[in-house]
Short mmCIF file of C-alpha atoms in Angstrom, two decimals:
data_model
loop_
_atom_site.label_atom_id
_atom_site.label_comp_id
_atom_site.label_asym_id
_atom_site.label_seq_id
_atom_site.Cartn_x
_atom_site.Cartn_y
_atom_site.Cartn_z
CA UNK R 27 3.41 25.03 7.38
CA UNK R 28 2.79 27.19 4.32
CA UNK R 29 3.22 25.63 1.08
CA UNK R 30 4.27 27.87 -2.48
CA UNK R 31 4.10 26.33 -5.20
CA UNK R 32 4.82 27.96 -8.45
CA UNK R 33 4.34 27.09 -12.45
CA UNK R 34 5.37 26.44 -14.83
CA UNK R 35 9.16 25.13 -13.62
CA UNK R 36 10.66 25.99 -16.74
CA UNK R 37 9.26 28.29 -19.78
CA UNK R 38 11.38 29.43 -23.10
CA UNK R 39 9.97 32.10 -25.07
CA UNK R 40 11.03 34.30 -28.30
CA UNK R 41 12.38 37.25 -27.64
CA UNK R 42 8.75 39.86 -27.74
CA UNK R 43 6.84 37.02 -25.89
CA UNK R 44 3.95 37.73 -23.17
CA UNK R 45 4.00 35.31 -20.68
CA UNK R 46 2.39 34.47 -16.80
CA UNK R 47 4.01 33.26 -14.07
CA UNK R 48 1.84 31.42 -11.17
CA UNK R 49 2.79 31.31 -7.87
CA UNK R 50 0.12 29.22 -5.43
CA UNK R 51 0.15 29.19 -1.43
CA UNK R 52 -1.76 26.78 0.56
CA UNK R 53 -2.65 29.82 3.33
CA UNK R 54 -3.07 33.14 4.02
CA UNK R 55 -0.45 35.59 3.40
CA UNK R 56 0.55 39.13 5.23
CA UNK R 57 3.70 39.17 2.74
CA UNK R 58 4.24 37.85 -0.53
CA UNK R 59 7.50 38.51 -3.11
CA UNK R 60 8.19 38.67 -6.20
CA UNK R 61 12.20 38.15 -7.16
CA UNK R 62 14.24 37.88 -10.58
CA UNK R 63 17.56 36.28 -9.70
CA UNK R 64 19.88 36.64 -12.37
CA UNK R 65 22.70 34.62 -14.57
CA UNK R 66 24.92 36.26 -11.76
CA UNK R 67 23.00 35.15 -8.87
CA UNK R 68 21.96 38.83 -7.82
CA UNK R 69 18.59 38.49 -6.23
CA UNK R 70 16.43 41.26 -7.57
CA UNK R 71 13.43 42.64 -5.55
CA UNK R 72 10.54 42.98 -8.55
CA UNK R 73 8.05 43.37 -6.70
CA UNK R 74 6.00 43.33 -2.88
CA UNK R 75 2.44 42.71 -3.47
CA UNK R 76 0.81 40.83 -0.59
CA UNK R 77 -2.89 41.88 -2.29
CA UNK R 78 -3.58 43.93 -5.27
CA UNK R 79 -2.28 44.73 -8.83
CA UNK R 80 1.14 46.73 -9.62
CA UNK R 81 2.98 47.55 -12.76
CA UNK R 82 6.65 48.46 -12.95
CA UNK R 83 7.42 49.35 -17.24
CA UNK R 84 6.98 45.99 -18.64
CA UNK R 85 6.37 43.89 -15.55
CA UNK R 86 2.96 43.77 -13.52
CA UNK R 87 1.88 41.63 -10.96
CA UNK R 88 -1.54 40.29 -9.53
CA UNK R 89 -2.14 38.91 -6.25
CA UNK R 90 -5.71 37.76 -5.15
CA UNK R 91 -5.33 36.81 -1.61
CA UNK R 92 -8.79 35.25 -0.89
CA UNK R 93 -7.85 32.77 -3.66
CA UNK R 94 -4.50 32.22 -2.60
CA UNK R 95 -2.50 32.77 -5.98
CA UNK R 96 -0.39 35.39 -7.29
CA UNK R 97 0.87 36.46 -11.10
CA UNK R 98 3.46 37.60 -12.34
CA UNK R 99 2.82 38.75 -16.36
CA UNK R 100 6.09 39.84 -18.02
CA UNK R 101 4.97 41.61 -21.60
CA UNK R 102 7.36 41.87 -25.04
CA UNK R 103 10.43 39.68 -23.39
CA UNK R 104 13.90 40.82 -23.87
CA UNK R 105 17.12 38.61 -23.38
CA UNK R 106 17.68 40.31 -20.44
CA UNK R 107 14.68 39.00 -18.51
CA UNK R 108 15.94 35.20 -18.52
CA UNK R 109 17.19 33.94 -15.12
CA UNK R 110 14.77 32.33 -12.36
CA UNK R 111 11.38 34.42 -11.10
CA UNK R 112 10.87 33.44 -7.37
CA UNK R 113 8.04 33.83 -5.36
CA UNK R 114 8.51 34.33 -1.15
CA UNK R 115 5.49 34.70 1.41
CA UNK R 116 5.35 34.87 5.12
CA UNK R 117 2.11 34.76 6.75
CA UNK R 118 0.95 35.49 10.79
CA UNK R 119 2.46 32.30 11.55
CA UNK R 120 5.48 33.53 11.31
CA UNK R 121 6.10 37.30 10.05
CA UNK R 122 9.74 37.39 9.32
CA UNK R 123 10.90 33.65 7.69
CA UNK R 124 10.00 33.82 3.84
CA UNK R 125 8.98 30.91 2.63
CA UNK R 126 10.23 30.28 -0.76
CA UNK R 127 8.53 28.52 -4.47
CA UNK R 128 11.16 26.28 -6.32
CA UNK R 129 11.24 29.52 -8.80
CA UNK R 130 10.28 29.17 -12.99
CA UNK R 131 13.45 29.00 -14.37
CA UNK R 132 12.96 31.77 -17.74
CA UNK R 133 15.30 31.50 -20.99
CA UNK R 134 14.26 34.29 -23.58
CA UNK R 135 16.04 33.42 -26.73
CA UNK R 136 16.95 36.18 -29.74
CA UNK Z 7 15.21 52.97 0.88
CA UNK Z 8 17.96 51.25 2.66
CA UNK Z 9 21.36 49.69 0.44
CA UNK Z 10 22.54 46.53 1.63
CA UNK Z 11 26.45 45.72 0.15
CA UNK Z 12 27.65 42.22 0.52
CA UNK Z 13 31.38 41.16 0.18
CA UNK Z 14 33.40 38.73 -1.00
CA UNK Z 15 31.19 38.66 -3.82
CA UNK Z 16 33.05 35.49 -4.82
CA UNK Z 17 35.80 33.10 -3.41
CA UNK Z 18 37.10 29.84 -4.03
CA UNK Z 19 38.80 28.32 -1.05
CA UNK Z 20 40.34 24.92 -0.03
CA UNK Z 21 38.59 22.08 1.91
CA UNK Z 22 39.09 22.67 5.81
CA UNK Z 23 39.28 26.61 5.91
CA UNK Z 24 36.86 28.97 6.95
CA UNK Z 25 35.47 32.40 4.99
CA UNK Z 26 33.77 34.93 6.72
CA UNK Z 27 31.18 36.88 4.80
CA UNK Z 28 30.15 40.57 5.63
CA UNK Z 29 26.75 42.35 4.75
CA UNK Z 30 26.58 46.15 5.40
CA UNK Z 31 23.17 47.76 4.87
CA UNK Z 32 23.41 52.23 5.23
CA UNK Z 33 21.05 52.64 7.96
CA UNK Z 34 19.51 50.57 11.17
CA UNK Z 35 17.03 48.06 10.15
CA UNK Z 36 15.14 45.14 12.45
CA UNK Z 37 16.45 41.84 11.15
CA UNK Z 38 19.00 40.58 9.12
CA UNK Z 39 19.17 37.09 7.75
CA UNK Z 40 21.50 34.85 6.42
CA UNK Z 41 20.39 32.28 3.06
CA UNK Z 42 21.99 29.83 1.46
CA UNK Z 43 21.07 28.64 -2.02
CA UNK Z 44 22.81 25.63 -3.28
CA UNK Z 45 22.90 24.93 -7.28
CA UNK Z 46 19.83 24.70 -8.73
CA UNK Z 47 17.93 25.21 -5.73
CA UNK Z 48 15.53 27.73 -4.30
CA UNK Z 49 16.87 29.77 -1.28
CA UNK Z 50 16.74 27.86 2.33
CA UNK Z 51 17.36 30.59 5.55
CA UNK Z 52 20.51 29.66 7.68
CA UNK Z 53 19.22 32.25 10.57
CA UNK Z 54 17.85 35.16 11.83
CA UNK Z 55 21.02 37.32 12.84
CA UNK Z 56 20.16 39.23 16.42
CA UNK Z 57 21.48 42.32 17.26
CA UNK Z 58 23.03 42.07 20.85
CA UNK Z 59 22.45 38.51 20.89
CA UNK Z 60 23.16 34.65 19.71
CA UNK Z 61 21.49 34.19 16.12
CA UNK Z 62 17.97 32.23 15.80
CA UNK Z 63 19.30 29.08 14.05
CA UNK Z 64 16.82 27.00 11.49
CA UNK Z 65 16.79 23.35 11.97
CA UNK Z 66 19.76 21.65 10.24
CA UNK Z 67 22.12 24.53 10.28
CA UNK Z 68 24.47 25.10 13.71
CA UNK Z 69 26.12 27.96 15.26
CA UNK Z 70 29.42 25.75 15.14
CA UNK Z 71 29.21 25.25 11.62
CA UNK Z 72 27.87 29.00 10.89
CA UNK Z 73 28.64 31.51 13.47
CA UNK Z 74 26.98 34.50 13.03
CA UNK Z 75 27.37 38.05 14.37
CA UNK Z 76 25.65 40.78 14.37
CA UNK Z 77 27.38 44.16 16.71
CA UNK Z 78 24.78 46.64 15.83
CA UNK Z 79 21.79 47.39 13.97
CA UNK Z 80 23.58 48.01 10.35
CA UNK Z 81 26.03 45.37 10.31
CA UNK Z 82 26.48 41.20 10.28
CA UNK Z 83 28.72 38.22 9.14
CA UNK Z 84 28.42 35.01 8.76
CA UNK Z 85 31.42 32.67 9.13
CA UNK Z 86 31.33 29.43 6.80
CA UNK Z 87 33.58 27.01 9.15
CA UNK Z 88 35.61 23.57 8.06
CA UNK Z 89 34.83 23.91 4.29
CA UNK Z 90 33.27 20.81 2.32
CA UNK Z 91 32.71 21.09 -1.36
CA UNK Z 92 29.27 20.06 -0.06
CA UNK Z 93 29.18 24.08 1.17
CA UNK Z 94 29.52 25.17 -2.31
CA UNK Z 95 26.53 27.74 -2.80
CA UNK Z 96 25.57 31.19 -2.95
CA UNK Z 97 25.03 32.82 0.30
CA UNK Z 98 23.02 35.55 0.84
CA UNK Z 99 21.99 38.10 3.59
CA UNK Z 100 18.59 40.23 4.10
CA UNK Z 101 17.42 42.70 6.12
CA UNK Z 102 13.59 44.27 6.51
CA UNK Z 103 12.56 46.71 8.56
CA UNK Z 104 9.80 44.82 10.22
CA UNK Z 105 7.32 42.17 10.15
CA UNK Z 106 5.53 41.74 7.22
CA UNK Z 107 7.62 44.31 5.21
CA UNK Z 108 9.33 43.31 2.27
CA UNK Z 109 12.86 41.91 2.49
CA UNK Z 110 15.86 43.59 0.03
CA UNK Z 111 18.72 41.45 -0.34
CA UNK Z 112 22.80 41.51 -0.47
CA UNK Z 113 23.86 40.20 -4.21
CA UNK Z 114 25.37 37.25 -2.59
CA UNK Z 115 28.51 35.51 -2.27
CA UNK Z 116 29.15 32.95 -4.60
CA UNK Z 117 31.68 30.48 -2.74
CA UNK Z 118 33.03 27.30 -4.60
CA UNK Z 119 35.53 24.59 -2.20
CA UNK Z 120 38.05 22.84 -3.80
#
């Protein structure tokens, strides 16, 4: 089945940090998500980008579907942005299971 | 777009009981689904909750261990049975209104056994 793998596992960064998050799949995608899970646990939809670019305020994401990668850039960090960054995919295998990455576990720091 | 409410949002029970875990979402969507993400891990699906009919069970989960329900098209639960510590996790549920559509998530129920 699919593979996602994602990088890096863990990043810190001072608070007003750019960084890029890379999430890999070994096959073609018809769906592909980008999460923020939270201290709390709450699973937060960021974004649904099976192909294309999208920006929501400080978060934009990339995916390039004949390459098989997706980014996720996250611009002048905030404390608030720390948790774990997931990515999901289904493909035509198999439209409705996600298939999760092991997530890139994100401390921002003061 | 559709709200999906989860509740308990926490619990803490003793070994040997069961919790049953309800996820409402505000308007009739395809499929609901049922994670579980143990500590530290990435989010592994339980099953695929059918309306009207016995839930689609992944391998290594069982409907005597998690029975599921699912009455009509807004509305599931999923029963934890026989509590082990080992079933301490988060558990989530999903819904998306079809295939290939993006899937919005419940904020999870975060159950600890004692």
């Amino acid at each position: 089945g699919i593979q996602v793998e994602q990088s890096p596992p863990d990043l810190i960064l001072q608070e007003g940090a750019n960084s890029t998050l890379r999430c890999n799949f070994s096959d073609s995608v018809n769906n592909l998500q980008w999460f923020h899970q939270n201290p709390w646990g709450q699973l937060i939809n960021l974004f649904y980008i099976p192909s294309g670019t999208k920006q929501n305020g400080r978060l934009s994401a990339t995916t390039v579907a004949t390459e098989r990668y997706s980014l996720l850039y996250i611009s002048s960090s905030q404390t608030t942005d720390s948790g774990v960054y997931f990515c999901a995919v289904t493909n035509a295998g198999n439209n409705r299971k996600l298939i999760w990455g092991l997530g890139t576990s994100l401390a921002v720091n003061p | 777009s559709a709200v999906i409410s989860q509740k308990p949002s926490r619990d803490i029970c003793q070994r040997g009981t069961s919790l049953t875990i309800q996820c409402q979402v505000d308007s009739q969507v395809t499929m609901m689904f049922w994670y579980r993400q143990q500590p530290g891990q990435s989010l592994t699906l339980i099953a695929t909750a059918n309306q009207g009919s016995e839930a689609t069970y992944e391998s290594g989960f069982v409907i005597d261990k998690f029975p599921i329900s699912r009455p009509n098209l807004t509305f599931s639960t999923l029963t934890v049975s026989n509590m082990s510590p080992e079933d301490s996790s988060i558990y989530l549920c999903s819904f998306t209104t079809g295939a290939g559509q993006p899937q919005h998530f419940g904020d999870g129920t975060r159950l600890s056994i004692l």
